[in-house]
mmCIF file of N, CA, C and O in Angstrom:
data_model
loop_
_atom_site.group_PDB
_atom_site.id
_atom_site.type_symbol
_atom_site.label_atom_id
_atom_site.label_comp_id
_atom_site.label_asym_id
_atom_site.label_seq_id
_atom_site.Cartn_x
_atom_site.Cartn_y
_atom_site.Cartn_z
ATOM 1 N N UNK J 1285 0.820 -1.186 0.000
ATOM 2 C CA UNK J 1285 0.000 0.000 0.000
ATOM 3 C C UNK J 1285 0.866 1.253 0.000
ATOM 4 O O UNK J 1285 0.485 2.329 -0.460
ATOM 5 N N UNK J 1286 2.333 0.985 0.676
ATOM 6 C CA UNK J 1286 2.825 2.540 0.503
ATOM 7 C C UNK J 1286 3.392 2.916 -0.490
ATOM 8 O O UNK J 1286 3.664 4.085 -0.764
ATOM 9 N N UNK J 1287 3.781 1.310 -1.551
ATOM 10 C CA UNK J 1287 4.691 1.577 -2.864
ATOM 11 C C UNK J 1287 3.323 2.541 -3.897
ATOM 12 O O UNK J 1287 3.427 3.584 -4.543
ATOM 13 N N UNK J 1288 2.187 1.675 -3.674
ATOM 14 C CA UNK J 1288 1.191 2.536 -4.549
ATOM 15 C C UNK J 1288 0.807 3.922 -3.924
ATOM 16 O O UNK J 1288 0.018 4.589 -4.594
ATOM 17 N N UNK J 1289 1.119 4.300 -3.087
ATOM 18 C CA UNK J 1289 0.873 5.811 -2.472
ATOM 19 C C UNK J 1289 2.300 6.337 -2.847
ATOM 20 O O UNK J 1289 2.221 7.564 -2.774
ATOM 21 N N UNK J 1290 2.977 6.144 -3.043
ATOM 22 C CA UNK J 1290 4.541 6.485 -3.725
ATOM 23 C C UNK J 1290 4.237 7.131 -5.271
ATOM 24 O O UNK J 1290 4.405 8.243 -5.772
ATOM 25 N N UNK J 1291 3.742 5.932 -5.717
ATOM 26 C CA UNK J 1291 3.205 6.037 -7.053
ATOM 27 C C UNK J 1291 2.263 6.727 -7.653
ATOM 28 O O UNK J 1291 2.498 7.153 -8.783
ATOM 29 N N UNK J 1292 1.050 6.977 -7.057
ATOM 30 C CA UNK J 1292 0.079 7.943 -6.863
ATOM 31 C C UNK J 1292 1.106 9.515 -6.921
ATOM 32 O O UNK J 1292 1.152 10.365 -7.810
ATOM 33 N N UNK J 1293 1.633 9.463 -5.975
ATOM 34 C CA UNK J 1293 2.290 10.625 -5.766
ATOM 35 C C UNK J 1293 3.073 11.055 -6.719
ATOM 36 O O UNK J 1293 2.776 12.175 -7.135
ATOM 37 N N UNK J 1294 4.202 10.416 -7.331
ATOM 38 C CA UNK J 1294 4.642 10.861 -8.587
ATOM 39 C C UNK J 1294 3.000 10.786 -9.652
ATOM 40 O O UNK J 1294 3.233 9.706 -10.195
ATOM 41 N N UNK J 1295 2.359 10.988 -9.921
ATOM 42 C CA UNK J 1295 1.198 10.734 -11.145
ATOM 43 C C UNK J 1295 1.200 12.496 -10.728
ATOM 44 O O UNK J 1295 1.478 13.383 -11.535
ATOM 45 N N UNK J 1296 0.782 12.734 -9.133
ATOM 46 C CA UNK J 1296 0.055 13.837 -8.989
ATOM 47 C C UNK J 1296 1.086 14.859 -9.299
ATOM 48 O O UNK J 1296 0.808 15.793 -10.052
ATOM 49 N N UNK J 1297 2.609 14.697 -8.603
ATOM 50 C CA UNK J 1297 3.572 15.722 -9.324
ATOM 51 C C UNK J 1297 3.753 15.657 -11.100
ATOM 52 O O UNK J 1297 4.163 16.677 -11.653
ATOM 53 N N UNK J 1298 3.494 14.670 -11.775
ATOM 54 C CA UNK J 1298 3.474 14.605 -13.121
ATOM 55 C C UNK J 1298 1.730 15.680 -13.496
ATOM 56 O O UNK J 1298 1.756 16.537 -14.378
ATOM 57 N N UNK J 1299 0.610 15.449 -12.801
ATOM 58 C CA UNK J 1299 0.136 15.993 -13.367
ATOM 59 C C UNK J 1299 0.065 17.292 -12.927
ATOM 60 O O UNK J 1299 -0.454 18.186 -13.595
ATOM 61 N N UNK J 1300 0.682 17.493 -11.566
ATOM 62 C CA UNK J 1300 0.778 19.049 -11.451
ATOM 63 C C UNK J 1300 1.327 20.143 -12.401
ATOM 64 O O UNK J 1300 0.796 21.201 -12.736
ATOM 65 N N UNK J 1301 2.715 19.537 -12.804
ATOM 66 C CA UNK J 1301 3.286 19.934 -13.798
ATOM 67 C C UNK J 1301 2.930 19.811 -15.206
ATOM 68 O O UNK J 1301 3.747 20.332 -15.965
ATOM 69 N N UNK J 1302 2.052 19.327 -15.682
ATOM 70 C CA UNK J 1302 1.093 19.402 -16.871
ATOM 71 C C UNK J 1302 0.251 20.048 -16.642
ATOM 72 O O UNK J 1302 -0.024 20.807 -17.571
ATOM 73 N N UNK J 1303 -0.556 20.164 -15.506
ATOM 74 C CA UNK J 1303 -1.411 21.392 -15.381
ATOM 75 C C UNK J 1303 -1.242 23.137 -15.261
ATOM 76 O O UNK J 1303 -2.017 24.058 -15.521
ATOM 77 N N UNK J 1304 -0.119 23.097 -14.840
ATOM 78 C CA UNK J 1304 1.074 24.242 -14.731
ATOM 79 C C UNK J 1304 1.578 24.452 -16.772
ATOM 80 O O UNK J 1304 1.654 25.531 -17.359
ATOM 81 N N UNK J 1305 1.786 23.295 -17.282
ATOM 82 C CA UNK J 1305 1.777 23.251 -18.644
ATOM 83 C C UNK J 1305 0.834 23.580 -19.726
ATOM 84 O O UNK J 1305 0.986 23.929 -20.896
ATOM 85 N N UNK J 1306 -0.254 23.348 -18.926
ATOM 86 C CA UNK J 1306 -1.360 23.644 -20.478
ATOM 87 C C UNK J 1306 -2.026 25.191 -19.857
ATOM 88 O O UNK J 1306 -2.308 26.040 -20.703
ATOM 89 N N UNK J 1307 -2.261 25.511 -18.378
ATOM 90 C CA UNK J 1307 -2.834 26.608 -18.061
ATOM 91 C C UNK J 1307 -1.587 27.489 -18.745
ATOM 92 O O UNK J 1307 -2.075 27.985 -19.760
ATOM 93 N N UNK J 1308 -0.130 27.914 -18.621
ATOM 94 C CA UNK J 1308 -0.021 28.588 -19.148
ATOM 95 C C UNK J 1308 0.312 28.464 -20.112
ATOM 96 O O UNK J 1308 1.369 29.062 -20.309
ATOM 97 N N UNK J 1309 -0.311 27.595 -21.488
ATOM 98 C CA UNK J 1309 -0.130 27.763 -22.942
ATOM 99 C C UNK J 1309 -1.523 28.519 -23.594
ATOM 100 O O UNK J 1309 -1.737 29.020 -24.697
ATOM 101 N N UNK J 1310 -2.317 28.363 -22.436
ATOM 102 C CA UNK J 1310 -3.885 28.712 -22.999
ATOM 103 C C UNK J 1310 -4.206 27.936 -23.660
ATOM 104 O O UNK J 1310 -4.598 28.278 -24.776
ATOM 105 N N UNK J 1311 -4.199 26.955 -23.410
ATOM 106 C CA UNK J 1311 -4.882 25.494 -24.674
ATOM 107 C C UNK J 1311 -6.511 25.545 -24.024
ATOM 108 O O UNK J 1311 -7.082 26.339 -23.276
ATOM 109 N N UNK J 1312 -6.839 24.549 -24.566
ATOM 110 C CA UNK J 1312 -8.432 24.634 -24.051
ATOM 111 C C UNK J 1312 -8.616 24.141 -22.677
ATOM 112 O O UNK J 1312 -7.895 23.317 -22.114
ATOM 113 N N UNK J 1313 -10.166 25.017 -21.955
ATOM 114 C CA UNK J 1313 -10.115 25.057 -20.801
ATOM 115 C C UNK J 1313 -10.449 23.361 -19.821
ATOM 116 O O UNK J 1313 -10.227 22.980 -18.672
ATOM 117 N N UNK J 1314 -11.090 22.739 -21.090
ATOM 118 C CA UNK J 1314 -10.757 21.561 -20.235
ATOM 119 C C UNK J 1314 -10.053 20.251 -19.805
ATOM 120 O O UNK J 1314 -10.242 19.237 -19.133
ATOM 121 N N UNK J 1315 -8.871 21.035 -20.804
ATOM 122 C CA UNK J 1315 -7.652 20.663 -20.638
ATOM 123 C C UNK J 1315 -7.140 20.733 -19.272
ATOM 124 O O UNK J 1315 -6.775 19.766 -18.603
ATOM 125 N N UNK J 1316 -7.142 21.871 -18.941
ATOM 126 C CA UNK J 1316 -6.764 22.784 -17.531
ATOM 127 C C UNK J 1316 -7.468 22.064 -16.525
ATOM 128 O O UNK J 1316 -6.883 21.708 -15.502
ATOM 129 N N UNK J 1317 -8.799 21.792 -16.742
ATOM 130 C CA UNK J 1317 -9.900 21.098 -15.656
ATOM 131 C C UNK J 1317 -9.790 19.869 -15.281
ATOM 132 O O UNK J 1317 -9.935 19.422 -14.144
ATOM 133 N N UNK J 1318 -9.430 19.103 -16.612
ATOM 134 C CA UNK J 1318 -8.911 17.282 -16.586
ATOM 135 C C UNK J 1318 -7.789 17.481 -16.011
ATOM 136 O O UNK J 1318 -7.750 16.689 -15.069
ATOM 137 N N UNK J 1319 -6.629 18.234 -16.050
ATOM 138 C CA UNK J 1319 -5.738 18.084 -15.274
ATOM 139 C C UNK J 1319 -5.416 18.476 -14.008
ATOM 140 O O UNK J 1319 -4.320 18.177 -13.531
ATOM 141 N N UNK J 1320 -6.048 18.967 -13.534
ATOM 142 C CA UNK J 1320 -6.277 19.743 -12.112
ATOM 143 C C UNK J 1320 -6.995 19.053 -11.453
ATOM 144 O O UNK J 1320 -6.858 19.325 -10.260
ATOM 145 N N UNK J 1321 -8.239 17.702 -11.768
ATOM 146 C CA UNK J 1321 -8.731 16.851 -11.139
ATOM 147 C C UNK J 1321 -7.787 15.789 -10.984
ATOM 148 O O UNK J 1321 -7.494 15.423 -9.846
ATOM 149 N N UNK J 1322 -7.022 14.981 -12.483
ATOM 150 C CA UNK J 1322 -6.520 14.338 -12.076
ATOM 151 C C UNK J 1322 -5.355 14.506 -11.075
ATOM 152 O O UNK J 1322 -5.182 13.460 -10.450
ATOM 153 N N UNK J 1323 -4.764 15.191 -10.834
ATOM 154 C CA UNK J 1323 -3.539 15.950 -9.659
ATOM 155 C C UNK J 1323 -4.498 15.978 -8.619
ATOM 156 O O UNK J 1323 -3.714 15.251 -8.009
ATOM 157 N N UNK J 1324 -5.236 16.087 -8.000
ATOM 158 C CA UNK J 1324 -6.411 16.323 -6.712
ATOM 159 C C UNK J 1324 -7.074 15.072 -6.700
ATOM 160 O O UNK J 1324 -7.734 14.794 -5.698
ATOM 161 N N UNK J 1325 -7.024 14.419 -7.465
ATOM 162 C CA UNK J 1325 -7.497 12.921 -7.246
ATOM 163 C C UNK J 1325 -6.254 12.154 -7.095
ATOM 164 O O UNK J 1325 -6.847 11.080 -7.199
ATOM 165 N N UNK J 1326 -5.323 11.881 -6.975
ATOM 166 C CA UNK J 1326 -3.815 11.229 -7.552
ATOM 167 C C UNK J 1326 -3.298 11.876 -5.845
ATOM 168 O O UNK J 1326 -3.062 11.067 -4.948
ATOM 169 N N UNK J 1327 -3.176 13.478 -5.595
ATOM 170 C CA UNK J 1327 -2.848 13.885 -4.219
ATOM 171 C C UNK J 1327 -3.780 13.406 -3.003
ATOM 172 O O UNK J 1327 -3.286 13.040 -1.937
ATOM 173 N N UNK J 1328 -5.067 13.432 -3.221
ATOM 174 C CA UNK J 1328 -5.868 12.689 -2.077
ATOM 175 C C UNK J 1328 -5.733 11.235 -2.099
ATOM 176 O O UNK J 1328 -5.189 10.784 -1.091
ATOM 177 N N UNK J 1329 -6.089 10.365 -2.999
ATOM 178 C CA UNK J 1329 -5.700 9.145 -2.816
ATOM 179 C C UNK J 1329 -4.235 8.366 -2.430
ATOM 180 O O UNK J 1329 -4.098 7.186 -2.107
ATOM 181 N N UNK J 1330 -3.385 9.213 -2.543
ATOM 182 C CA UNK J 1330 -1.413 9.139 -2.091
ATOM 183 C C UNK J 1330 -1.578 9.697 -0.755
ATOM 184 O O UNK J 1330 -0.844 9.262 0.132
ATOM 185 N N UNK J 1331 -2.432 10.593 -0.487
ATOM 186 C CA UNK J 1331 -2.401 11.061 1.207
ATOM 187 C C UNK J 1331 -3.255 9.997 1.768
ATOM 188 O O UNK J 1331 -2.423 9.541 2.553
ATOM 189 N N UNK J 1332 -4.163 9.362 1.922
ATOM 190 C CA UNK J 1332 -5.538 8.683 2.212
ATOM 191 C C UNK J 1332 -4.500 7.753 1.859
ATOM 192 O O UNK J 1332 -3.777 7.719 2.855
ATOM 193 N N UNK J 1333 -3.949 6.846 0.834
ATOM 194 C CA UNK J 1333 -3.240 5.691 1.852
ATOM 195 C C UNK J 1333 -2.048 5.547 1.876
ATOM 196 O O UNK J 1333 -1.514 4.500 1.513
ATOM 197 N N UNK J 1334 -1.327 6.696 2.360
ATOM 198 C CA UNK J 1334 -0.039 6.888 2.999
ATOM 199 C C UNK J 1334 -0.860 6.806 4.739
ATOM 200 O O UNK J 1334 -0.462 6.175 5.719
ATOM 201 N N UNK J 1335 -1.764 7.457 4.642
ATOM 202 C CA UNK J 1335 -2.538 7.413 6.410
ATOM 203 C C UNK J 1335 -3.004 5.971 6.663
ATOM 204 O O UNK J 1335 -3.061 5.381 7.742
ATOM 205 N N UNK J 1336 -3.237 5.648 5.765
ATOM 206 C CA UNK J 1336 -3.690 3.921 6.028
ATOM 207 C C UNK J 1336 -2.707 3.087 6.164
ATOM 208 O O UNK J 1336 -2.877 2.022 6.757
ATOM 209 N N UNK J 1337 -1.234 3.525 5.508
ATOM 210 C CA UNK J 1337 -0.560 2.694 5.950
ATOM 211 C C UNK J 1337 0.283 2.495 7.014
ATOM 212 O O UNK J 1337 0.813 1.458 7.411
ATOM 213 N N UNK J 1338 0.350 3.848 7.508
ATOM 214 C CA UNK J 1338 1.019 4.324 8.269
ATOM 215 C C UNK J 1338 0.436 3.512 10.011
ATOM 216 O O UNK J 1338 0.821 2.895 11.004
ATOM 217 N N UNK J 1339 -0.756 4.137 9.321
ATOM 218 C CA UNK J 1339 -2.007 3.449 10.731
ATOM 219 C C UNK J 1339 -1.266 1.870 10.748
ATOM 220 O O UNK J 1339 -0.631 1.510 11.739
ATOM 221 N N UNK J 1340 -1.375 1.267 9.927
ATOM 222 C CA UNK J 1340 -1.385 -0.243 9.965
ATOM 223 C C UNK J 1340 -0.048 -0.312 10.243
ATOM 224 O O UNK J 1340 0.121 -1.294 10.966
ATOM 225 N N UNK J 1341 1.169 0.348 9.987
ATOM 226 C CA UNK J 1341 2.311 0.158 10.741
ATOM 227 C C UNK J 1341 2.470 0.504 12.097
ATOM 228 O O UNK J 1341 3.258 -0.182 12.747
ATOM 229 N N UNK J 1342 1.750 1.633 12.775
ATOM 230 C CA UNK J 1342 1.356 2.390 14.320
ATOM 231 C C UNK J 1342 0.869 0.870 14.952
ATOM 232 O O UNK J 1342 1.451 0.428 15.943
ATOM 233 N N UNK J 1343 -0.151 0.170 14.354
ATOM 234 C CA UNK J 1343 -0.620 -0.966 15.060
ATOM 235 C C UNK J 1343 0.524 -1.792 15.036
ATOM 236 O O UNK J 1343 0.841 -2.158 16.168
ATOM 237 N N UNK J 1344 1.051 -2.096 14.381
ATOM 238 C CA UNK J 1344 2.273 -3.731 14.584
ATOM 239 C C UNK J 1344 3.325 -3.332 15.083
ATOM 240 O O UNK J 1344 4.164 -4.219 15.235
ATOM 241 N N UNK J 1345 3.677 -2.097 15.475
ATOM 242 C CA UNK J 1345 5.030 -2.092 16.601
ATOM 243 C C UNK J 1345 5.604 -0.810 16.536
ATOM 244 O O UNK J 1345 6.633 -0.488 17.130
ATOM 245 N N UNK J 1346 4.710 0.156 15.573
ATOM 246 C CA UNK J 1346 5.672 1.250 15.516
ATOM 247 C C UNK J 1346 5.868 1.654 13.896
ATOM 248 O O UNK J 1346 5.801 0.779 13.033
ATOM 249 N N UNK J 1347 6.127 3.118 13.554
ATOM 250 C CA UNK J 1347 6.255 3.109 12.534
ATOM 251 C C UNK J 1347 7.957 3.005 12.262
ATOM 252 O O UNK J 1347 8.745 3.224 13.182
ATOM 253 N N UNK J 1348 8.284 2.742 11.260
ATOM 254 C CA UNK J 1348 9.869 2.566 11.137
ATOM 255 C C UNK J 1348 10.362 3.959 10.758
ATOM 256 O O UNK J 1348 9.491 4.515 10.088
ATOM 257 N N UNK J 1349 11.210 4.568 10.901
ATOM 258 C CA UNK J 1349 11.674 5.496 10.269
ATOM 259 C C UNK J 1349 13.457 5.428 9.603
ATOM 260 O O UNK J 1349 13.956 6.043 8.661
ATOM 261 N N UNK J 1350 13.932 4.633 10.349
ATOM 262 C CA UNK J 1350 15.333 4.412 10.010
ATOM 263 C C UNK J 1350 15.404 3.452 8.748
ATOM 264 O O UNK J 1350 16.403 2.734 8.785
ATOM 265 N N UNK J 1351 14.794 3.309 7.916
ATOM 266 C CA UNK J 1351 14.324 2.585 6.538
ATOM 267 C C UNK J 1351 13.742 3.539 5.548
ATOM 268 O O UNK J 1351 13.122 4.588 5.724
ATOM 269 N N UNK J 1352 14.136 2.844 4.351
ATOM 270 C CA UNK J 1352 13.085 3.712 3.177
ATOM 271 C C UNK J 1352 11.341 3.350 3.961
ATOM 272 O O UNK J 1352 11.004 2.279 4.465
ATOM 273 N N UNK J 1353 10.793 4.165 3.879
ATOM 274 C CA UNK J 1353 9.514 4.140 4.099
ATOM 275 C C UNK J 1353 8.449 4.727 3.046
ATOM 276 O O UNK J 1353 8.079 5.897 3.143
ATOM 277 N N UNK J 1354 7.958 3.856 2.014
ATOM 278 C CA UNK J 1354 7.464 5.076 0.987
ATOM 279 C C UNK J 1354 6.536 5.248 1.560
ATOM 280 O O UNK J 1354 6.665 6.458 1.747
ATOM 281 N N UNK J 1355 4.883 4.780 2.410
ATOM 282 C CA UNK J 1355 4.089 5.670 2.567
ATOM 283 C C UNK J 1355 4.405 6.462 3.236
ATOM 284 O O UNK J 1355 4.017 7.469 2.645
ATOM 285 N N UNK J 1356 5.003 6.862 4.373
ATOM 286 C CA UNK J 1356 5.280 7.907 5.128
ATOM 287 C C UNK J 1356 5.993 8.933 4.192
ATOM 288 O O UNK J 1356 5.786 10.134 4.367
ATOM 289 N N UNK J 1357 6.922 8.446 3.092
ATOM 290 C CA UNK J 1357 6.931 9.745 2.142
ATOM 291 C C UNK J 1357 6.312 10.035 0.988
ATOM 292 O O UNK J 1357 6.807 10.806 0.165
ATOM 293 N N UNK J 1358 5.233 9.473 0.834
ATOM 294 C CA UNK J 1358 4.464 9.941 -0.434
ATOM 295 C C UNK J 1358 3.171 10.671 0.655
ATOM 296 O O UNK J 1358 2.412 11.490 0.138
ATOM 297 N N UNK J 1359 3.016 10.349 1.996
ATOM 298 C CA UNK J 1359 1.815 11.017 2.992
ATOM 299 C C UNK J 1359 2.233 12.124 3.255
ATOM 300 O O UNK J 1359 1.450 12.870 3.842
ATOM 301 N N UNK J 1360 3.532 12.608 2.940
ATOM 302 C CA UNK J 1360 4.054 13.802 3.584
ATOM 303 C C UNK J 1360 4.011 14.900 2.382
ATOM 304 O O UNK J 1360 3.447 15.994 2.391
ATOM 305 N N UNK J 1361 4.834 14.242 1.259
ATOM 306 C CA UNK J 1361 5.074 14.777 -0.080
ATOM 307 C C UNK J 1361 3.652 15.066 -0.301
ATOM 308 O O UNK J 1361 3.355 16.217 0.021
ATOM 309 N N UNK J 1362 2.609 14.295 -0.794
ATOM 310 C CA UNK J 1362 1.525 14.649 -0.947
ATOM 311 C C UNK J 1362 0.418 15.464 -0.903
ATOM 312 O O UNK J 1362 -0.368 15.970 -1.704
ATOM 313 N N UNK J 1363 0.743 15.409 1.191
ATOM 314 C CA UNK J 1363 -0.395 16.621 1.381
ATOM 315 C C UNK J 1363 0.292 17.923 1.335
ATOM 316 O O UNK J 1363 -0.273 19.013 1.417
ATOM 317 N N UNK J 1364 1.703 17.699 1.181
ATOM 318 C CA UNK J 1364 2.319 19.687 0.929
ATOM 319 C C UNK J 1364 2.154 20.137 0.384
ATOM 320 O O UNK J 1364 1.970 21.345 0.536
ATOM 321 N N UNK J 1365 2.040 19.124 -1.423
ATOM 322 C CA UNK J 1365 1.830 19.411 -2.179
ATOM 323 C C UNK J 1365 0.570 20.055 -3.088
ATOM 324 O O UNK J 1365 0.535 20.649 -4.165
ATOM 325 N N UNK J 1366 -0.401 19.656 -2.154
ATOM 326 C CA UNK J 1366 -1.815 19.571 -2.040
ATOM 327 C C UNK J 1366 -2.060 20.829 -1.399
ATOM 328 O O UNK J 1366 -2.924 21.466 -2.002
ATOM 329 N N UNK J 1367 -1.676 21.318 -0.550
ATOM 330 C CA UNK J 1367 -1.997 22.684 0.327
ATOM 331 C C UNK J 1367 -1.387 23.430 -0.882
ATOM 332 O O UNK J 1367 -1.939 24.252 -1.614
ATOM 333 N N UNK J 1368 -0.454 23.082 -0.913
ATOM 334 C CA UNK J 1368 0.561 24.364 -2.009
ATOM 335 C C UNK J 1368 -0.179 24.762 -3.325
ATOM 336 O O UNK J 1368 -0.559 25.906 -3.576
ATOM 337 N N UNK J 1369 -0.374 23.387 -4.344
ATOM 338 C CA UNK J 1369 -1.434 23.487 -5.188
ATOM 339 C C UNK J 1369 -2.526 24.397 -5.297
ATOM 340 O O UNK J 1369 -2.769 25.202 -6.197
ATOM 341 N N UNK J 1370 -3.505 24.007 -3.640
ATOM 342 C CA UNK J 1370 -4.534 25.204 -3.602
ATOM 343 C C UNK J 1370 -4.372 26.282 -3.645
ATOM 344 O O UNK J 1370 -5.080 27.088 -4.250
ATOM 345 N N UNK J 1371 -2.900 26.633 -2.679
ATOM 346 C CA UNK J 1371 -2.642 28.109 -2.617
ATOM 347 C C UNK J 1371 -2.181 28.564 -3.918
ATOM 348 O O UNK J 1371 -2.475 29.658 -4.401
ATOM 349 N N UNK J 1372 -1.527 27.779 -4.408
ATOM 350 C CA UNK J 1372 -1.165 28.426 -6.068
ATOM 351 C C UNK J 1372 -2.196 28.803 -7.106
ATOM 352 O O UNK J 1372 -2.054 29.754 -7.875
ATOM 353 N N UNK J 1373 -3.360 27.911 -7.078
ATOM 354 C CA UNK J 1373 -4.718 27.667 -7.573
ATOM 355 C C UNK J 1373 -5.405 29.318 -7.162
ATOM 356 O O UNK J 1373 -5.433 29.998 -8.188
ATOM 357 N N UNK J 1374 -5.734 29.786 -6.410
ATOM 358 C CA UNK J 1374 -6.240 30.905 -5.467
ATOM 359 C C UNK J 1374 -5.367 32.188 -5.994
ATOM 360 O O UNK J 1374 -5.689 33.335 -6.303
ATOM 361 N N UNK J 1375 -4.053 31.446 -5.960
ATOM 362 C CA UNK J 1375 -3.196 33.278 -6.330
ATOM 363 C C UNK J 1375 -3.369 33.038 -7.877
ATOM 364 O O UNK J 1375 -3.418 34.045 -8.583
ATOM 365 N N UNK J 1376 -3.461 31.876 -8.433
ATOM 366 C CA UNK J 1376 -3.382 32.460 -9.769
ATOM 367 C C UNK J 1376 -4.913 32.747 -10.588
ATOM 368 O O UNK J 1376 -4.855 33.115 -11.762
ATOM 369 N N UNK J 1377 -6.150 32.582 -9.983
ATOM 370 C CA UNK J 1377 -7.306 32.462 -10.471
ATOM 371 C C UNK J 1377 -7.981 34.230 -9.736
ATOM 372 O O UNK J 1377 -9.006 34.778 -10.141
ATOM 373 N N UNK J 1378 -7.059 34.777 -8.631
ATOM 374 C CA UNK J 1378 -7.289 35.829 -8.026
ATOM 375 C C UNK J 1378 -6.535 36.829 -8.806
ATOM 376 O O UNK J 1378 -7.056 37.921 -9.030
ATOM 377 N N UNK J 1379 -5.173 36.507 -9.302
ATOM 378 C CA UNK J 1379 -4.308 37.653 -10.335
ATOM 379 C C UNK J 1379 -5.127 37.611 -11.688
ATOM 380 O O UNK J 1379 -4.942 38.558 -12.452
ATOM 381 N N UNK J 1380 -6.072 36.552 -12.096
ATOM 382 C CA UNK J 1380 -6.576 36.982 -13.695
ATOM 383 C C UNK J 1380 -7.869 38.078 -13.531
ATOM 384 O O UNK J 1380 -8.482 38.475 -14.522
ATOM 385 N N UNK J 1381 -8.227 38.546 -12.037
ATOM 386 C CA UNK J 1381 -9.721 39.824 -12.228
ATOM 387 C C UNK J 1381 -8.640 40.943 -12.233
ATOM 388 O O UNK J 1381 -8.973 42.123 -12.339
#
């Protein structure tokens, strides 16, 4: 579960950066829209089970940290990325009035 919340997570930085790509080429707008869901669907589902896995490691003894751990870094990467997104979303939909 955390390799696919890893994975999720690169999709959502791939489509962040395509959405960052077509908004500023001005291509069509639902270009901009398909890609801004898929990045917000791809960031919630990489956060949602980076927390699930994390949980299920809290239950069996602890979470590890002295190891690669991908859900704990695609749960972290994820939701920063996700706050940041919005805030970028907000300044740039507030600079076009």
């Amino acid at each position: 579960m955390g390799t696919l919340s890893l994975l999720l997570t690169v999709v959502g930085i791939g489509g962040m950066i395509a959405h960052y790509v077509v908004s500023s080429m001005a291509l069509a707008k639902a270009a901009v829209i398909v890609t801004g869901i898929v990045t917000t669907v791809a960031f919630v589902a990489a956060y949602l089970l980076g927390s699930r896995d994390m949980k299920r490691q809290s239950s069996s003894g602890g979470i590890r940290t002295d190891v690669f751990n991908p859900g704990l870094l695609a749960h972290g990467i994820s939701g920063t990325l996700f706050v940041v997104g919005i805030i970028l979303c907000v300044i740039a939909n507030v600079m076009k009035f």
